PDB file of C-alpha atoms in Angstrom:
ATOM      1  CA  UNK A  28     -36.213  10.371 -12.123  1.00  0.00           C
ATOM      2  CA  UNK A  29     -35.008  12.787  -9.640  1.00  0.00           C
ATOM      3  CA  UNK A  30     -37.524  12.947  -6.404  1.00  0.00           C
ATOM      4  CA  UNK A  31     -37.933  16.966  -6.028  1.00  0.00           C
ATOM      5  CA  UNK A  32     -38.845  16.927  -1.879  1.00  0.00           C
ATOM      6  CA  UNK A  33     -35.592  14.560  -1.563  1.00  0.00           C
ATOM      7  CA  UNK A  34     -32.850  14.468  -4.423  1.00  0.00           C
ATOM      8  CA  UNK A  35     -30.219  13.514  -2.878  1.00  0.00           C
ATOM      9  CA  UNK A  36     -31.876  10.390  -1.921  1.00  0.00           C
ATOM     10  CA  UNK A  37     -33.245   9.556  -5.971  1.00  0.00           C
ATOM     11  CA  UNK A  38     -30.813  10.438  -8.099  1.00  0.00           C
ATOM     12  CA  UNK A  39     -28.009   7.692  -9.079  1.00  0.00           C
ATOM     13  CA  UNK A  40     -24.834   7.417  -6.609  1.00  0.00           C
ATOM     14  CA  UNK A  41     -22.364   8.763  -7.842  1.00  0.00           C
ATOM     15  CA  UNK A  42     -19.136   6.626  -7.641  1.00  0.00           C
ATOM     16  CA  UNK A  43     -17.828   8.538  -4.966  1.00  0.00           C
ATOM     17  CA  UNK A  44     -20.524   6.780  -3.045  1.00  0.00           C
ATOM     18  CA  UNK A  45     -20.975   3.775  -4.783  1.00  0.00           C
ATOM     19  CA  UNK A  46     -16.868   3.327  -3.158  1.00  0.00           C
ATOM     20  CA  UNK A  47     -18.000   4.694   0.071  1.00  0.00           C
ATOM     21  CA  UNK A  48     -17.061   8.225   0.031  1.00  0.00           C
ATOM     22  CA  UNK A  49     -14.213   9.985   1.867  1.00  0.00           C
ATOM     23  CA  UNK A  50     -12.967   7.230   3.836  1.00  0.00           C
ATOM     24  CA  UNK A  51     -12.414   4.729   0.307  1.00  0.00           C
ATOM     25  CA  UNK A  52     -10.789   7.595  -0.816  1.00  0.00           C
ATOM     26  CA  UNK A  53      -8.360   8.299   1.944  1.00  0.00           C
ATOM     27  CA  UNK A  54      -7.461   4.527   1.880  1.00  0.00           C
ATOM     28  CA  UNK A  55      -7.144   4.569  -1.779  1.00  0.00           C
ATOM     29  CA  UNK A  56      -4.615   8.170  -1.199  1.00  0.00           C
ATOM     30  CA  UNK A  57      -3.050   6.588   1.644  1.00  0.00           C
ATOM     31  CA  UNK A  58      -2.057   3.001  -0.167  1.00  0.00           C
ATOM     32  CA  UNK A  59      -1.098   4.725  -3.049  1.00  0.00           C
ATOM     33  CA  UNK A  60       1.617   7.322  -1.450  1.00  0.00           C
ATOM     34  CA  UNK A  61       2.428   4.412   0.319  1.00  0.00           C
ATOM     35  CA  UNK A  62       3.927   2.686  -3.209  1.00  0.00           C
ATOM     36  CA  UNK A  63       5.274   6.339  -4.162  1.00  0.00           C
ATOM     37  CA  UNK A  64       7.578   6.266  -1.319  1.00  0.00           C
ATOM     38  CA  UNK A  65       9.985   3.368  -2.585  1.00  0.00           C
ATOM     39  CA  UNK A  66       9.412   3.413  -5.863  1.00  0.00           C
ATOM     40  CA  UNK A  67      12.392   4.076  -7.748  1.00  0.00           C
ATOM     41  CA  UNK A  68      10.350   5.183 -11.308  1.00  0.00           C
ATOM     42  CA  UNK A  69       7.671   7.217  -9.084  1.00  0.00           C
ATOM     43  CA  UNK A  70       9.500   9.341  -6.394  1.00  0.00           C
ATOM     44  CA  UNK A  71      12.045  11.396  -7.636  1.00  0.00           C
ATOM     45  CA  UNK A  72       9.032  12.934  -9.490  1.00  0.00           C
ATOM     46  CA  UNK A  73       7.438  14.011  -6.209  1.00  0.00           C
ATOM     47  CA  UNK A  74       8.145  16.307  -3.936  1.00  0.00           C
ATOM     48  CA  UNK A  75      10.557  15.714  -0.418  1.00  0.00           C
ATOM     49  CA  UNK A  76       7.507  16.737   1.297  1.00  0.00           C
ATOM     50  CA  UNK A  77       4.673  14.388   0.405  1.00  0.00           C
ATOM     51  CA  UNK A  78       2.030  15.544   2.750  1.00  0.00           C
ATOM     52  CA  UNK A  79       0.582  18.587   0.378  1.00  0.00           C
ATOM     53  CA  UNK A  80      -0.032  16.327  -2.656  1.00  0.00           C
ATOM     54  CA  UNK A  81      -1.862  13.685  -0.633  1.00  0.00           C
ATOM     55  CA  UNK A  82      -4.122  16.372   0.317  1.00  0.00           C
ATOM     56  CA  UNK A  83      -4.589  17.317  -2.892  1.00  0.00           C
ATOM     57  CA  UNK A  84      -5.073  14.041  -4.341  1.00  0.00           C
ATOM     58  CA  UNK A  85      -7.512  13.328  -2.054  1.00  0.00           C
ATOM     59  CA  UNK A  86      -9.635  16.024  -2.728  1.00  0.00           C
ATOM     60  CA  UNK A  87      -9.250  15.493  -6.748  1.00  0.00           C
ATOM     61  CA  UNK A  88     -10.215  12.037  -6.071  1.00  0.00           C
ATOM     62  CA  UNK A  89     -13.354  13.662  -4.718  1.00  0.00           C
ATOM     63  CA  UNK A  90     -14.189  16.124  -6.604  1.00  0.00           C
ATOM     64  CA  UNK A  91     -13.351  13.821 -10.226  1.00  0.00           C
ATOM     65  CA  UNK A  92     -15.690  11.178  -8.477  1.00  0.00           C
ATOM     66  CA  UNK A  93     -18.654  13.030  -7.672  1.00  0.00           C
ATOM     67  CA  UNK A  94     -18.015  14.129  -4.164  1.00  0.00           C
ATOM     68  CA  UNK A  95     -17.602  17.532  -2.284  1.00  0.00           C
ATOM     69  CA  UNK A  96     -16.207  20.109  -4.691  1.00  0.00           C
ATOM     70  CA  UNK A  97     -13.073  20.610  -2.329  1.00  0.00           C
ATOM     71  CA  UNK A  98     -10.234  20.810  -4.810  1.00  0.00           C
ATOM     72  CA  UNK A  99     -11.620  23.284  -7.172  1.00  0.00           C
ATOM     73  CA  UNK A 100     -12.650  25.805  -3.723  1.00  0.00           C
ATOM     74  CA  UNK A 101      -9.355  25.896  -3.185  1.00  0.00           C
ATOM     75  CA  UNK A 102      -7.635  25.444  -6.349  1.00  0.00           C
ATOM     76  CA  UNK A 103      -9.882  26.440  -8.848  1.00  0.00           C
ATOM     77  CA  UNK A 104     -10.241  24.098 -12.085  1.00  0.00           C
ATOM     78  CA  UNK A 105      -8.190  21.692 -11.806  1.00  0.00           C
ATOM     79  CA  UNK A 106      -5.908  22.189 -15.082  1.00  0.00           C
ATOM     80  CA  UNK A 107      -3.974  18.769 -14.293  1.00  0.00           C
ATOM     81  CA  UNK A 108      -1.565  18.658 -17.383  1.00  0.00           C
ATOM     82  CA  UNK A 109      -0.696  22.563 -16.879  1.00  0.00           C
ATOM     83  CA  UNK A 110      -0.335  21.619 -13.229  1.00  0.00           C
ATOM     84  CA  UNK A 111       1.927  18.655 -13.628  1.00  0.00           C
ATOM     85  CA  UNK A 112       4.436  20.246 -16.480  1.00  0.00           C
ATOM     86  CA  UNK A 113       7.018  20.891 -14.076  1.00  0.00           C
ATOM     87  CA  UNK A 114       7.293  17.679 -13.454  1.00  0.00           C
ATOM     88  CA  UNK A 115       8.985  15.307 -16.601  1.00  0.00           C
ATOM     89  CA  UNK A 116       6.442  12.833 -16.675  1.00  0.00           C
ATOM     90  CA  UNK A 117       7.052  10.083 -19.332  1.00  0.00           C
ATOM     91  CA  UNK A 118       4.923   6.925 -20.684  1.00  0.00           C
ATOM     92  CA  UNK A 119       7.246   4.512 -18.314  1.00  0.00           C
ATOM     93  CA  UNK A 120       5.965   7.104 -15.240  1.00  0.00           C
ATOM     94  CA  UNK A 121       2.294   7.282 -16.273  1.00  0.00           C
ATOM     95  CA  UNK A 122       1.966   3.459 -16.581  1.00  0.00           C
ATOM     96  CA  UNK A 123       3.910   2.948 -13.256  1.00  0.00           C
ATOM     97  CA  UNK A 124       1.364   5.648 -11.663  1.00  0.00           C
ATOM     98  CA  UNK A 125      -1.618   3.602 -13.069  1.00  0.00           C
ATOM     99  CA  UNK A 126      -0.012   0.375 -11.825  1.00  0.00           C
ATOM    100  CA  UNK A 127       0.606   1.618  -8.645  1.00  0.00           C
ATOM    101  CA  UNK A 128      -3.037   3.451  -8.461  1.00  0.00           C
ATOM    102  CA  UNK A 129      -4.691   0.174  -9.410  1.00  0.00           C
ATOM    103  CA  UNK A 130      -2.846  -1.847  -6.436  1.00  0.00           C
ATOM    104  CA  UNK A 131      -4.180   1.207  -4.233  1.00  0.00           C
ATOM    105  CA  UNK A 132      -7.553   0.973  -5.033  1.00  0.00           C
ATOM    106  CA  UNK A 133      -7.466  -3.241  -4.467  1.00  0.00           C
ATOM    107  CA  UNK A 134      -5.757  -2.437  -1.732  1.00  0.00           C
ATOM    108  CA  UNK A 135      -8.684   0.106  -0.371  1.00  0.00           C
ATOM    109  CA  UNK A 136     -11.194  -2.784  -0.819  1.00  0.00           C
ATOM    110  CA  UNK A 137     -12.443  -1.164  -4.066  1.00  0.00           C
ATOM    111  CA  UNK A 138     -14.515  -3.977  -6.065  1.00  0.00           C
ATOM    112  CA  UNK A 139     -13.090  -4.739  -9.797  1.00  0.00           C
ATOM    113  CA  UNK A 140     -16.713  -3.889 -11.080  1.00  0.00           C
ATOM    114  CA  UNK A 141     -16.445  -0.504  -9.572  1.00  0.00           C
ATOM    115  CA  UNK A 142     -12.518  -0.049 -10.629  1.00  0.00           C
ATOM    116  CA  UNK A 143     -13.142  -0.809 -13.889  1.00  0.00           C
ATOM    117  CA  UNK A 144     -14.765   2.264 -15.602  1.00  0.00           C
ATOM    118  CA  UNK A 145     -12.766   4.598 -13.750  1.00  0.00           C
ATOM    119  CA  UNK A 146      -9.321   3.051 -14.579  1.00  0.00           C
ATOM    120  CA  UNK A 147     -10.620   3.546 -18.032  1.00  0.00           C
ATOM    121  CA  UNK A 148     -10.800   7.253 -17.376  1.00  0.00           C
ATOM    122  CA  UNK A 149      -7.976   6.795 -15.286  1.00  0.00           C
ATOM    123  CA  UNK A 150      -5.526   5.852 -18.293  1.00  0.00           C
ATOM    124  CA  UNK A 151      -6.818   8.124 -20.611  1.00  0.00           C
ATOM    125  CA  UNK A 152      -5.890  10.965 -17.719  1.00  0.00           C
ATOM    126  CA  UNK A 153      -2.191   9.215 -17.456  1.00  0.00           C
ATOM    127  CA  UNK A 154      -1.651   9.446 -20.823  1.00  0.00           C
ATOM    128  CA  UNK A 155      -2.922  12.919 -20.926  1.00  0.00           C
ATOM    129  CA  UNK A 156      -0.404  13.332 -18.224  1.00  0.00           C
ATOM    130  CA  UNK A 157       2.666  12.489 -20.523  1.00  0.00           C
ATOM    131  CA  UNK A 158       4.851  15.536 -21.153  1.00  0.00           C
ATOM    132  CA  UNK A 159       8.549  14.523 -21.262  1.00  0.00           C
ATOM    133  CA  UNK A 160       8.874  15.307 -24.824  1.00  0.00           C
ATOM    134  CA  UNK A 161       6.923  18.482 -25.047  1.00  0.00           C
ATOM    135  CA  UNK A 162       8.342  21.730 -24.796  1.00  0.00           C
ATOM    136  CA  UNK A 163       6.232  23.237 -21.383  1.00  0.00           C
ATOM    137  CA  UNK A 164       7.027  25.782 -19.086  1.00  0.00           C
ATOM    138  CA  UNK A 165       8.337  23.799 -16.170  1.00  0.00           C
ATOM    139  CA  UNK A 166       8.265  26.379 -12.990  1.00  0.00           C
ATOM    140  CA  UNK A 167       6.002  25.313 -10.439  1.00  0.00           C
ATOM    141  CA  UNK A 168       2.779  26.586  -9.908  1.00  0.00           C
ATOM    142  CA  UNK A 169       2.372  25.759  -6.263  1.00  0.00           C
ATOM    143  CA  UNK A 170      -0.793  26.123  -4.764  1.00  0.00           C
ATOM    144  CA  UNK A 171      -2.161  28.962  -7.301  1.00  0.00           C
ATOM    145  CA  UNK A 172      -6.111  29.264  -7.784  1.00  0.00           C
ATOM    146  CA  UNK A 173      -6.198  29.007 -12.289  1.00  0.00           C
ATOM    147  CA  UNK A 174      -9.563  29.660 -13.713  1.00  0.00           C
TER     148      UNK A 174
END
């Protein structure tokens, strides 16, 4: 039951606390760029300039976990498979980005019990992710606001 003088304080963490909020998540962002960088499946799929999507994932990571609504202030909803078409993304590259995600969040200190149901939300997103075989527009959309 929600405690209507302090809410905050009575309602269930969400697991952007439960992992420790912003800082978890800037470890997790920071690990997992980390991998990007010399991975031979993962990079040329990114950007030369790594910094903006860091940002971004940061703030998704967020936002998706119960945090500060940062991503979709800026952004707008966050449209992820529309956002990634320009990018060929195939079922080798979403199970290397899960892989390399999971290693992040160990990495970040995140406990297994806590990993667990969001890597199962986590796949389903990867595989949701998977576009080399569909016929998408593939311009980028940069840093447009989509409703």
């Amino acid at each position: 039951m929600i405690d209507p003088v302090n809410p905050a304080e009575s309602a269930a963490p969400t697991p952007y606390h439960q992992l420790g909020g912003a800082p978890t998540v800037w470890r997790i962002v920071e690990a997992f760029y980390r991998r990007v960088e010399t991975d031979d499946i993962l990079r040329p799929l990114y950007p030369e300039d790594l910094e903006p999507g860091r940002q971004k994932l940061a703030w998704f990571f967020e936002q998706w976990l119960g945090g500060p609504t940062s991503y979709s202030d800026r952004y707008g909803h966050p449209r992820l498979r529309r956002r990634h078409f320009p990018f060929v993304i195939d079922e080798r590259a979403a199970g290397r980005w899960l892989r390399l995600m999971r290693e992040a969040w160990t990495e970040a200190g995140v406990p297994r019990e806590l990993q667990d149901p969001i890597f199962e939300r986590l796949a389903v997103l990867a595989r949701h992710m998977i576009n080399a075989h569909d016929d998408v527009p593939r311009e980028p959309l940069g840093d447009v606001y989509l409703d």
